Structures are given as structure tokens and as C-alpha cells.
Short mmCIF file of C-alpha atoms in Angstrom, two decimals:
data_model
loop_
_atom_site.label_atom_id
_atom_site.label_comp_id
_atom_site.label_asym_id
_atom_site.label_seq_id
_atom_site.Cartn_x
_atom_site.Cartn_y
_atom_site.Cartn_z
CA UNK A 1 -79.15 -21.02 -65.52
CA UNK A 2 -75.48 -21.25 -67.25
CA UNK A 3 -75.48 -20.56 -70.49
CA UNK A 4 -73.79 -22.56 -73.11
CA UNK A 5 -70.79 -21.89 -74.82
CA UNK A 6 -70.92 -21.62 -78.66
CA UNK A 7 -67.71 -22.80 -79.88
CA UNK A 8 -66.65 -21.98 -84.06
CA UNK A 9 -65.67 -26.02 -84.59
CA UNK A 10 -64.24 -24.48 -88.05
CA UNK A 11 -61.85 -22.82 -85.84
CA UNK A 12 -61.12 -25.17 -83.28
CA UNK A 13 -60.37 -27.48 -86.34
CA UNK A 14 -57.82 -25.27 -87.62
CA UNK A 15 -55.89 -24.43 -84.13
CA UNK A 16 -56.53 -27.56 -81.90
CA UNK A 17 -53.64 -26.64 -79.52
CA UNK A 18 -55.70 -23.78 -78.11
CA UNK A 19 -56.92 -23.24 -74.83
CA UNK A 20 -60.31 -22.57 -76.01
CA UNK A 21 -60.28 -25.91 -77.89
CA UNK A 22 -59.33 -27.58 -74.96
CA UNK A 23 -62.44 -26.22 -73.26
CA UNK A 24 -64.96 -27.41 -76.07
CA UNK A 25 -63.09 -31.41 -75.32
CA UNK A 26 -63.95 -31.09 -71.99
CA UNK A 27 -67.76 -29.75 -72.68
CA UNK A 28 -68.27 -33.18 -74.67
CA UNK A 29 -67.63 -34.89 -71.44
CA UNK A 30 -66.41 -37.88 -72.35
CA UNK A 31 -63.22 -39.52 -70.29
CA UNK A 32 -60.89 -41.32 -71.92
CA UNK A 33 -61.78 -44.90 -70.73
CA UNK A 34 -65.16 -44.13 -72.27
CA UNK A 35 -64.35 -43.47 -75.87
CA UNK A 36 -63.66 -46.70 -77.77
CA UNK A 37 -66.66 -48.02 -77.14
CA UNK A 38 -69.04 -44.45 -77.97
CA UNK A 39 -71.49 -44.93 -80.60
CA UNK A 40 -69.71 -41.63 -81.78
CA UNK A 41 -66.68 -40.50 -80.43
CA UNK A 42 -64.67 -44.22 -80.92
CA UNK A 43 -64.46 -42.40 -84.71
CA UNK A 44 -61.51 -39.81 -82.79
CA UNK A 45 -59.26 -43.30 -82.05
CA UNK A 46 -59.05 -43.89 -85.37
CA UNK A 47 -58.48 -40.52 -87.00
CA UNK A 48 -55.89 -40.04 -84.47
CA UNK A 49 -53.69 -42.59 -85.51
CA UNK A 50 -54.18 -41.66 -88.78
CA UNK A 51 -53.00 -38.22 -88.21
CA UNK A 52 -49.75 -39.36 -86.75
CA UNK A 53 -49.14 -42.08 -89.55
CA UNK A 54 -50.24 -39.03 -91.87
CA UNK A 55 -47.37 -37.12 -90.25
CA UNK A 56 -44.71 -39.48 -90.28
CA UNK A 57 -44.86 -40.07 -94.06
CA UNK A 58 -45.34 -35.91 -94.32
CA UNK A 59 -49.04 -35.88 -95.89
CA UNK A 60 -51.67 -34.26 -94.72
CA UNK A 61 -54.89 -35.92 -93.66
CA UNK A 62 -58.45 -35.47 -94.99
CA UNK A 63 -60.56 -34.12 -92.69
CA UNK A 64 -63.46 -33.37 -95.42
CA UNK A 65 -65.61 -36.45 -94.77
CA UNK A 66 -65.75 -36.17 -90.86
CA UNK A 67 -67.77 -35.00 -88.14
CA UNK A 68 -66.03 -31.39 -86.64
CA UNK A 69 -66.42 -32.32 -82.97
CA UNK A 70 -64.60 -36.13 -83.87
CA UNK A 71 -61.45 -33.86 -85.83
CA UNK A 72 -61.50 -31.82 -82.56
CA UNK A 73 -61.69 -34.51 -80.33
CA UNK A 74 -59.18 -36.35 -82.38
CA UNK A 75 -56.15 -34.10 -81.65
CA UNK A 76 -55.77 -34.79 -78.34
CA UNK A 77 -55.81 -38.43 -78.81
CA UNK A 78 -53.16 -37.79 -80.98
CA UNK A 79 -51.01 -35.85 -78.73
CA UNK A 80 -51.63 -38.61 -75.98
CA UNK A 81 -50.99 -41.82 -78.98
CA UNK A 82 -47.87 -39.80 -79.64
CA UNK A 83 -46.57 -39.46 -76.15
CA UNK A 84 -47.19 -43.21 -75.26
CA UNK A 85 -45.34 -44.88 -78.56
CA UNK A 86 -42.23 -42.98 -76.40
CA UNK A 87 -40.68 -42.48 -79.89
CA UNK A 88 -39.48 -38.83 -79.97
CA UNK A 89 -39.55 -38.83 -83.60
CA UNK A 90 -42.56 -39.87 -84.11
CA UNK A 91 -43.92 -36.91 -81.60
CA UNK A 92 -41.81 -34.43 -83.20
CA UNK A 93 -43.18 -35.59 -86.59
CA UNK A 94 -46.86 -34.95 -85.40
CA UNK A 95 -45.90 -31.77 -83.63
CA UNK A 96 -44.43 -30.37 -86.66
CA UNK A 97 -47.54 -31.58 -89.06
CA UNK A 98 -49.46 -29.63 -87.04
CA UNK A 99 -47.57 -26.45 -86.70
CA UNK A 100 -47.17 -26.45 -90.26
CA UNK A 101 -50.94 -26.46 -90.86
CA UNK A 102 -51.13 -23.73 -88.63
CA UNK A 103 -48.17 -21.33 -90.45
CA UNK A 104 -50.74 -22.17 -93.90
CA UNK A 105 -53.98 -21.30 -91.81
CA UNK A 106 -52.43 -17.79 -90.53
CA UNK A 107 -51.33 -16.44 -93.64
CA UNK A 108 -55.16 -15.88 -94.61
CA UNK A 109 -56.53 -14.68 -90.91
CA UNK A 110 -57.01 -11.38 -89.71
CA UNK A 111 -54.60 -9.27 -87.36
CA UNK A 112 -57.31 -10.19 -85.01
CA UNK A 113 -56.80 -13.58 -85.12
CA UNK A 114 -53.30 -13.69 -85.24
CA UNK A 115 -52.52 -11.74 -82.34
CA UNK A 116 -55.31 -14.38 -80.39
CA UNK A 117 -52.72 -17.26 -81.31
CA UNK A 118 -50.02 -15.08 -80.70
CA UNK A 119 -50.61 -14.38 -77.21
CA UNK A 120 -52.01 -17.89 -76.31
CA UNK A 121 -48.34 -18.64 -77.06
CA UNK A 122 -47.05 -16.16 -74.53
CA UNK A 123 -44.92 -15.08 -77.77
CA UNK A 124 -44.84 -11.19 -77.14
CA UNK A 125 -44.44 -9.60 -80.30
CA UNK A 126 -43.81 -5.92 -80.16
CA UNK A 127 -44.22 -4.85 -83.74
CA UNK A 128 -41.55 -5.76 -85.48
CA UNK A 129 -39.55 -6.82 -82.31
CA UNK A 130 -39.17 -9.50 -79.43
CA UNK A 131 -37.39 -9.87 -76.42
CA UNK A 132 -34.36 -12.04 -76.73
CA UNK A 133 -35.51 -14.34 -73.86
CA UNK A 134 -38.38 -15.14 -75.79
CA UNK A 135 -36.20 -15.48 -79.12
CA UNK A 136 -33.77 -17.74 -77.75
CA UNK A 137 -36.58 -20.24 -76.56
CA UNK A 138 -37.90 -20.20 -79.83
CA UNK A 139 -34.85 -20.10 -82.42
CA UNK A 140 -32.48 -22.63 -80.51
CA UNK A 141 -34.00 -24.98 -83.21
CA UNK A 142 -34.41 -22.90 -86.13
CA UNK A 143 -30.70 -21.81 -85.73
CA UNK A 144 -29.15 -25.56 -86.22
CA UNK A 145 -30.51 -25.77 -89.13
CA UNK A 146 -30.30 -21.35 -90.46
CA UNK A 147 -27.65 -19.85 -89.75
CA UNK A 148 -30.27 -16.14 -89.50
CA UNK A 149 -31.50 -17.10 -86.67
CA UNK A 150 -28.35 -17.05 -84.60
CA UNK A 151 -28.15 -14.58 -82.14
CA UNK A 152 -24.65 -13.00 -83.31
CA UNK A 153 -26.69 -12.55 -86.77
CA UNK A 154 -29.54 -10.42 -84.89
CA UNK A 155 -29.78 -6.71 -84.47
CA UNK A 156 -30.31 -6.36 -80.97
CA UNK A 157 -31.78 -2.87 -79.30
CA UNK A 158 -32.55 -2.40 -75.65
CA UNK A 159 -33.09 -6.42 -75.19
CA UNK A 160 -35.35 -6.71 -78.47
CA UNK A 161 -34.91 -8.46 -81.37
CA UNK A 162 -35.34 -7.20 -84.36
CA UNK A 163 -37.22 -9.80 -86.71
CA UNK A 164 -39.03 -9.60 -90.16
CA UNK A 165 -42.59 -11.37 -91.43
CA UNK A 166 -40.78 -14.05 -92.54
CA UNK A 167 -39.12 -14.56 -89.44
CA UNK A 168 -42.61 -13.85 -87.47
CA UNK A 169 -44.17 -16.43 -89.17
CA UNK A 170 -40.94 -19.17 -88.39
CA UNK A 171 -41.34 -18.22 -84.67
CA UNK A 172 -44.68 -18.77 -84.37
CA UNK A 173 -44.64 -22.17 -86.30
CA UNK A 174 -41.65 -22.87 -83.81
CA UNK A 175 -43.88 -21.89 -80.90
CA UNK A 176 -46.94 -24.17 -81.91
CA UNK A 177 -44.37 -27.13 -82.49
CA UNK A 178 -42.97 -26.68 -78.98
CA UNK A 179 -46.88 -26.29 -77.48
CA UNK A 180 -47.79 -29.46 -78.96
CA UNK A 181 -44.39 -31.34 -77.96
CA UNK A 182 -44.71 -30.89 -74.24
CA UNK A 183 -44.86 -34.05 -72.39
CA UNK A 184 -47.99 -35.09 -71.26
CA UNK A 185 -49.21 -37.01 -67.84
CA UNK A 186 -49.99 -40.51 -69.05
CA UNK A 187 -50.52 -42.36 -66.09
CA UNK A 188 -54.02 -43.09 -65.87
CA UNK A 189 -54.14 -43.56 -70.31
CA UNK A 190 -56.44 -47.01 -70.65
CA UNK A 191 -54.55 -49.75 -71.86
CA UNK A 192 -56.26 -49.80 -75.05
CA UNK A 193 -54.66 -46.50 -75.86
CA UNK A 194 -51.16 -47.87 -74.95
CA UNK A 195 -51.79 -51.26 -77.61
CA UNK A 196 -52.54 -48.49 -80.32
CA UNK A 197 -49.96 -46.61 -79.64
CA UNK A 198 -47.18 -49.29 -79.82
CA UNK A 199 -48.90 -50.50 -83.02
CA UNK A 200 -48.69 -47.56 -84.47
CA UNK A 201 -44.60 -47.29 -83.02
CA UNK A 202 -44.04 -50.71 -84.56
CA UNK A 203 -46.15 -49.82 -87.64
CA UNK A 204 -44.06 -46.28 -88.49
CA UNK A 205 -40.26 -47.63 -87.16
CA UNK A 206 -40.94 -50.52 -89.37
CA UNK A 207 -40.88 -53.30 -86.38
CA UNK A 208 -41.43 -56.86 -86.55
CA UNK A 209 -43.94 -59.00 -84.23
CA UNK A 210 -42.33 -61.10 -81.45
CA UNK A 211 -42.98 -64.54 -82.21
CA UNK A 212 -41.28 -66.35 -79.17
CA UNK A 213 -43.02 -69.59 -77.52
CA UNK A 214 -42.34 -68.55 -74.21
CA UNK A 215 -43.21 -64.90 -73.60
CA UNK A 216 -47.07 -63.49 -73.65
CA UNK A 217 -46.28 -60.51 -76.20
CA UNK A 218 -49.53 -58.86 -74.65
CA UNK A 219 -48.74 -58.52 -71.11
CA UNK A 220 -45.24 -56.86 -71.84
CA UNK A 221 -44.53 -53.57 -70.62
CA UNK A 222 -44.77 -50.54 -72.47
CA UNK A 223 -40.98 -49.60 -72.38
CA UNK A 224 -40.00 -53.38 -73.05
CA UNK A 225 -42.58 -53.33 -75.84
CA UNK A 226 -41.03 -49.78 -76.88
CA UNK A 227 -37.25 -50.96 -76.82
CA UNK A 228 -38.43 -53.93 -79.43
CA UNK A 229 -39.01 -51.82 -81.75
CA UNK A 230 -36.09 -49.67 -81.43
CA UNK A 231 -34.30 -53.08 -81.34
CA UNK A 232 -36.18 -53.51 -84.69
CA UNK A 233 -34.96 -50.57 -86.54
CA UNK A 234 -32.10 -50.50 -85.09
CA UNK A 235 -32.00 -47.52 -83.07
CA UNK A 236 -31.16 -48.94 -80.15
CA UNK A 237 -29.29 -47.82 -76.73
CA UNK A 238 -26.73 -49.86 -74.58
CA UNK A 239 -28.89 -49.23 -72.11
CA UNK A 240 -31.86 -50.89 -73.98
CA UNK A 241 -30.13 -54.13 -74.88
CA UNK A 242 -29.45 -54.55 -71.03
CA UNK A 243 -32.89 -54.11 -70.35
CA UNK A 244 -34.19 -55.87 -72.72
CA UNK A 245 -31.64 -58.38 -71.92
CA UNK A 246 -31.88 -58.79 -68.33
CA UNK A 247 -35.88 -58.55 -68.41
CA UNK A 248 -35.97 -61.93 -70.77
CA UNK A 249 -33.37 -63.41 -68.73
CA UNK A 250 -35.24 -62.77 -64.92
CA UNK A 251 -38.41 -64.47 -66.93
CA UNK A 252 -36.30 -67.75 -67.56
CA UNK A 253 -36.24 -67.61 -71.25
CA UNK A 254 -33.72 -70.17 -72.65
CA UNK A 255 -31.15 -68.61 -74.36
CA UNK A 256 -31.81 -70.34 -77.60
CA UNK A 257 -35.13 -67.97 -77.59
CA UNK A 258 -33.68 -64.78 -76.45
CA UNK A 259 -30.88 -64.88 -78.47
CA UNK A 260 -34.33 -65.49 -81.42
CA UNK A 261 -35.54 -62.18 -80.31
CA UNK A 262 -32.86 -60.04 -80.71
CA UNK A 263 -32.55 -61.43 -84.25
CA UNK A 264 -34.72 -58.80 -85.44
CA UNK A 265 -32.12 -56.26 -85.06
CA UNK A 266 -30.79 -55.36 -88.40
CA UNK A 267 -27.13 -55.51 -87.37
CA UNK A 268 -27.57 -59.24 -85.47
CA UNK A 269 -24.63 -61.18 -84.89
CA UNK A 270 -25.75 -64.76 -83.38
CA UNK A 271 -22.14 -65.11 -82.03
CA UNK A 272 -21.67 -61.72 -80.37
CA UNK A 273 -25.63 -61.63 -79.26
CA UNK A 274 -25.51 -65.55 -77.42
CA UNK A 275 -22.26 -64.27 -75.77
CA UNK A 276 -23.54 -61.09 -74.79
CA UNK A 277 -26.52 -62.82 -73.15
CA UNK A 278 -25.01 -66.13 -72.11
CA UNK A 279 -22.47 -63.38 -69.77
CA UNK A 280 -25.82 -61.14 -68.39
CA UNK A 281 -27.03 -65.10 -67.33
CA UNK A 282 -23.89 -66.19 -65.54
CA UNK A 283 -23.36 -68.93 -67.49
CA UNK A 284 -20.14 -67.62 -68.70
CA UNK A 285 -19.43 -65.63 -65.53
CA UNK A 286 -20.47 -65.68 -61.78
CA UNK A 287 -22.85 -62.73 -61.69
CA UNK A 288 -26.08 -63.40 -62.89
CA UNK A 289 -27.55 -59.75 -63.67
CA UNK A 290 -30.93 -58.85 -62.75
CA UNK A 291 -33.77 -56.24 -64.84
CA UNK A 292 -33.17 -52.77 -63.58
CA UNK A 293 -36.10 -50.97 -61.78
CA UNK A 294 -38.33 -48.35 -63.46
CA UNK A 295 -36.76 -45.69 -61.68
CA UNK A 296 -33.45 -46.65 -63.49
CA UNK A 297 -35.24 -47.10 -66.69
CA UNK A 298 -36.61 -44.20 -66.02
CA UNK A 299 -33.06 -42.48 -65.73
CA UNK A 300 -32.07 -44.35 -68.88
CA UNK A 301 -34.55 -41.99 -70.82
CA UNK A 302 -36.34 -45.52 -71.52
CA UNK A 303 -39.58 -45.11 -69.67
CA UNK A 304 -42.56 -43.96 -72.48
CA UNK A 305 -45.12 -43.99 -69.51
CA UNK A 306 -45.97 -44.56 -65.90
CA UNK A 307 -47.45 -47.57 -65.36
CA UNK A 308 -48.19 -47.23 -61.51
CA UNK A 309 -45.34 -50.06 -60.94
CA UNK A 310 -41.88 -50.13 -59.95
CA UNK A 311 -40.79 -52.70 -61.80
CA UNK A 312 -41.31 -54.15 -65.59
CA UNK A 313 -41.49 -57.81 -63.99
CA UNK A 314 -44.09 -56.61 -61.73
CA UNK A 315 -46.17 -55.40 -64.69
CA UNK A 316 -45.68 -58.60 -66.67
CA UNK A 317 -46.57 -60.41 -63.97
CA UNK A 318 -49.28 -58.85 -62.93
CA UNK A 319 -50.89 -58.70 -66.66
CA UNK A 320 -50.54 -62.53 -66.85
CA UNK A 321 -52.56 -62.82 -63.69
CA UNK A 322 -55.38 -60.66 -64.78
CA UNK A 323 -55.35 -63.62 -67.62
CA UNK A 324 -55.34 -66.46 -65.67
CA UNK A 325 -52.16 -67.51 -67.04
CA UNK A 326 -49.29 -68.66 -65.23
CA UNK A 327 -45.51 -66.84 -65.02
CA UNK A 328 -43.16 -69.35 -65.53
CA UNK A 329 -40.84 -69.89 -62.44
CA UNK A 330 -42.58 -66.94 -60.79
CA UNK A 331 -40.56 -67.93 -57.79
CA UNK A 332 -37.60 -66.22 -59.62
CA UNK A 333 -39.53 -63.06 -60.76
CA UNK A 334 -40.41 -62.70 -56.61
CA UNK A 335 -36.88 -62.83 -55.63
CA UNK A 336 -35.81 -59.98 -58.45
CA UNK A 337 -38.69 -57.99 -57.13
CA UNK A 338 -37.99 -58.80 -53.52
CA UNK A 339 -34.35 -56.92 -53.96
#
């Protein structure tokens, strides 16, 4: 008979990102589709938003007053809440919480321990030295910002760099930040997890609700819902105004609403904005312009996660179906989807 792993949750609590922690996840076995409705585990949904708001606002969050295997649990969740708001701040933020906690956590562990997170990182250290390949990964960011961790400012011996404890410690905070910023496959994420996750977008980028008559704010996309509230804080793309655009326009909005919903964008001009859109309908030129594809949003850099469609109309249309409700002139939706 296999025997059971005993996991130290004290220590999985401290380094979540490691593989070991990973292991102890997948020993609850739980799926993701499964947890907001466990008697237990539905606890992780909430802590893991909270961990990400935590981050964004640069606190720390309390872990004193919950169970160890729903802190566990409740990093991951955060790492896939993160990736699906498709706001690289907002990731970054959480990544950088984390590897933080980590640099305060290793200051007080063993050699023992420290060379286990070391070479989970593939980091390398030789003493007092590592190879410049390695260093380069790892300082590219550290050197926009100090000017030490240039390469020209290194001593460099046989392909080594020479670095100090301080600069040990930077490197390895660098190396959890990058570990817990990799992109992560959310294709088959339940839809629940996407509606937190754009909450939580519109609830840290400071976004308004749409309030427009016409559209069904819950069956939009991710990436539409995702360019809103860049639209809303006013980070916003070209690229993402013809979108966002062209998307309203193919679902027969009247301009008069449209033209509503990209009042939320701090620097609106009614004037410029009804132009703007009156020209992407044809009414004040002969090309009517059509939503791009998700392969082109996906080339925009606009695409927070894989739906499994190939087009945002497709997805709008289809969520409206599984509702019972009605597209308006879905005839025109077909024919965009038909090109």
C-alpha cells in the first residue's frame, strides 16, 4: 500500500510557489469546477482575491485566523484570478507581494533551506558567484531601476559573476517574482473564476459598471469585459477602442448608447467619441468596419484568456443562448461571423 505524504503546511504556507506545494494541491483532489461550492475549500476563492487586493494596495494579508491547507490552496487561485483579470499590473503586483514575503521568510532559514529554494529556482549559486546567463535573466529588471546590477558594473571571472548577500538575496526575490509571473493555461478556468476575476480588475483599476439598456453585461467576453476597464481608468490602447468599438457596433447598439459607454473614460470627448464611432459605422463613410477575430485580438496583446471561440460575437452570442435570451439582429452577428 502507498504511503502518504506528510507535507510541513507551515512551510508550504511560507513558499507556495514550490514544486512540493504544488504536489500537496493536487493530494487534496479537488478540480477547480468543484471548489466554490466545497463545504471547505470555497474559503480559498475568497482569500485569494483578498491576497491580490492585499497586493495591489501593498499590505500584507492575515493568514492567522485560517485553515493551512485553505492558505495553501489559496495561492494558486490567486495566480489563476491574477492571470484571468489580463491586467499585467495587477499580476506583477501579486507576484511581487509574494516574492517579498519570501526575501523576509529566508533571512531566518537555514543554509539547508535556502539552498532547497535556491535550486527549485534553477538559480545556480556558486558561493559567492553566478553565471552571467543566469544573471542577466534575473537582473534585466533590477538594473532599470539600480544602476549595480548592470553588467558593465559587475566583476566578471571565467563567465561568473561576482555578487554579494545583498545582491543574493535581490536575485532570488527576482527569481520568485518571475516563477510566480509565468503565464498560466486558462482555458478550461470555470466561468465563475473569470466573473471574480474581472470584479476584482474593475474593483483595483477603479472601473465603473456598464449600465447600457441594450447589452447583457454578463454574457460579454472576457477581453471586451477587460478593455472596459482599461477604458475606465484610462489606460487604454488604439487597438482597444477599435475593438471595443467595432464589437458594440456588429451588436447594433445605437450610437446614442455606445457613444454612453465610452463616457466612462476619464478623457471623454462626446464630439470626438460620436465621430469616431459614427466613421467605424459607415454612417459618415462607406465602410462599415467589422469586430476583429480573437486571433487578431490575440495579436493586439488584448486576449486575457482562451475562451475556446474564435470570435468575441460568438461568445456573446452564445452566452445569451445558454440564457434563453435573444441577440438582437442576430442575423447581423451571423454574417460578421460568417466572414
Amino acid at each position: 500500500m502507498k504511503m502518504q505524504k506528510n507535507y510541513d503546511l507551515n512551510f508550504l504556507i511560507k513558499y507556495p510557489f514550490l514544486n512540493e506545494a504544488k504536489e500537496y494541491v493536487a493530494s487534496l483532489n479537488i478540480k477547480l469546477s468543484e471548489i466554490q461550492k466545497h463545504p471547505i475549500y470555497s474559503a480559498s476563492l475568497d482569500l485569494a482575491a483578498h491576497r491580490i487586493l492585499d497586493a495591489a494596495e501593498n499590505k500584507k494579508t492575515d493568514f492567522s485566523d485560517e485553515f493551512p491547507e485553505i492558505v495553501i490552496l489559496s495561492f494558486p487561485v490567486a495566480r489563476i484570478l491574477a492571470n484571468l483579470t489580463g491586467n499585467k499590473r495587477i499580476l506583477n503586483k501579486f507576484a511581487n507581494a509574494q516574492a517579498k514575503q519570501t526575501f523576509e521568510f529566508l533571512k531566518d532559514e537555514p543554509g539547508e533551506i535556502l539552498n532547497k529554494i535556491t535550486d527549485e529556482l534553477n538559480l545556480n549559486f556558486s558561493g559567492d558567484k553566478i553565471h552571467f546567463t543566469n544573471y542577466l535573466k534575473l537582473a534585466a529588471s533590477l538594473a532599470k531601476y539600480d544602476e549595480r546590477f548592470k553588467l558593465s558594473n559587475r566583476f566578471i571571472s571565467g563567465g561568473f559573476v561576482k555578487i554579494d548577500p545583498e545582491d543574493k538575496s535581490a536575485l532570488i526575490r527576482e527569481a520568485v517574482k518571475l516563477k510566480i509571473s509565468e503565464p498560466i493555461d486558462t482555458k478550461n478556468v470555470p466561468e465563475n473564476f473569470r466573473d471574480i476575476a474581472a470584479k476584482i480588475n474593475a474593483k483595483i483599476s477603479g472601473g465603473e459598471e456598464l449600465k447600457v439598456e441594450q447589452v447583457d453585461k454578463d454574457a460579454l467576453p472576457p477581453c471586451i469585459t477587460s478593455m472596459l476597464v482599461s477604458l475606465s481608468s484610462g489606460d487604454v490602447s488604439h487597438n482597444s477602442m477599435f475593438v471595443l468599438s467595432t464589437f458594440f457596433i456588429n451588436l447594433n447598439l445605437d450610437i446614442d448608447n455606445i457613444v454612453k459607454i465610452f463616457s466612462i473614460f476619464p478623457k471623454f470627448n462626446e464630439q470626438k467619441t460620436r465621430y469616431h464611432i459614427e466613421f467605424l459605422a459607415g454612417t459618415k463613410s462607406n465602410t462599415r468596419y467589422t469586430c476583429p477575430s480573437c486571433a487578431t485580438i490575440k495579436s493586439y496583446g488584448l486576449c486575457p484568456a482562451d475562451c475556446g471561440v474564435r470570435h468575441p460575437l460568438q461568445y456573446y452570442e452564445s452566452r445569451m443562448k445558454e440564457t434563453g435570451k435573444e441577440v438582437k439582429e442576430v442575423k447581423e452577428v451571423k454574417e460578421v461571423l460568417e466572414k
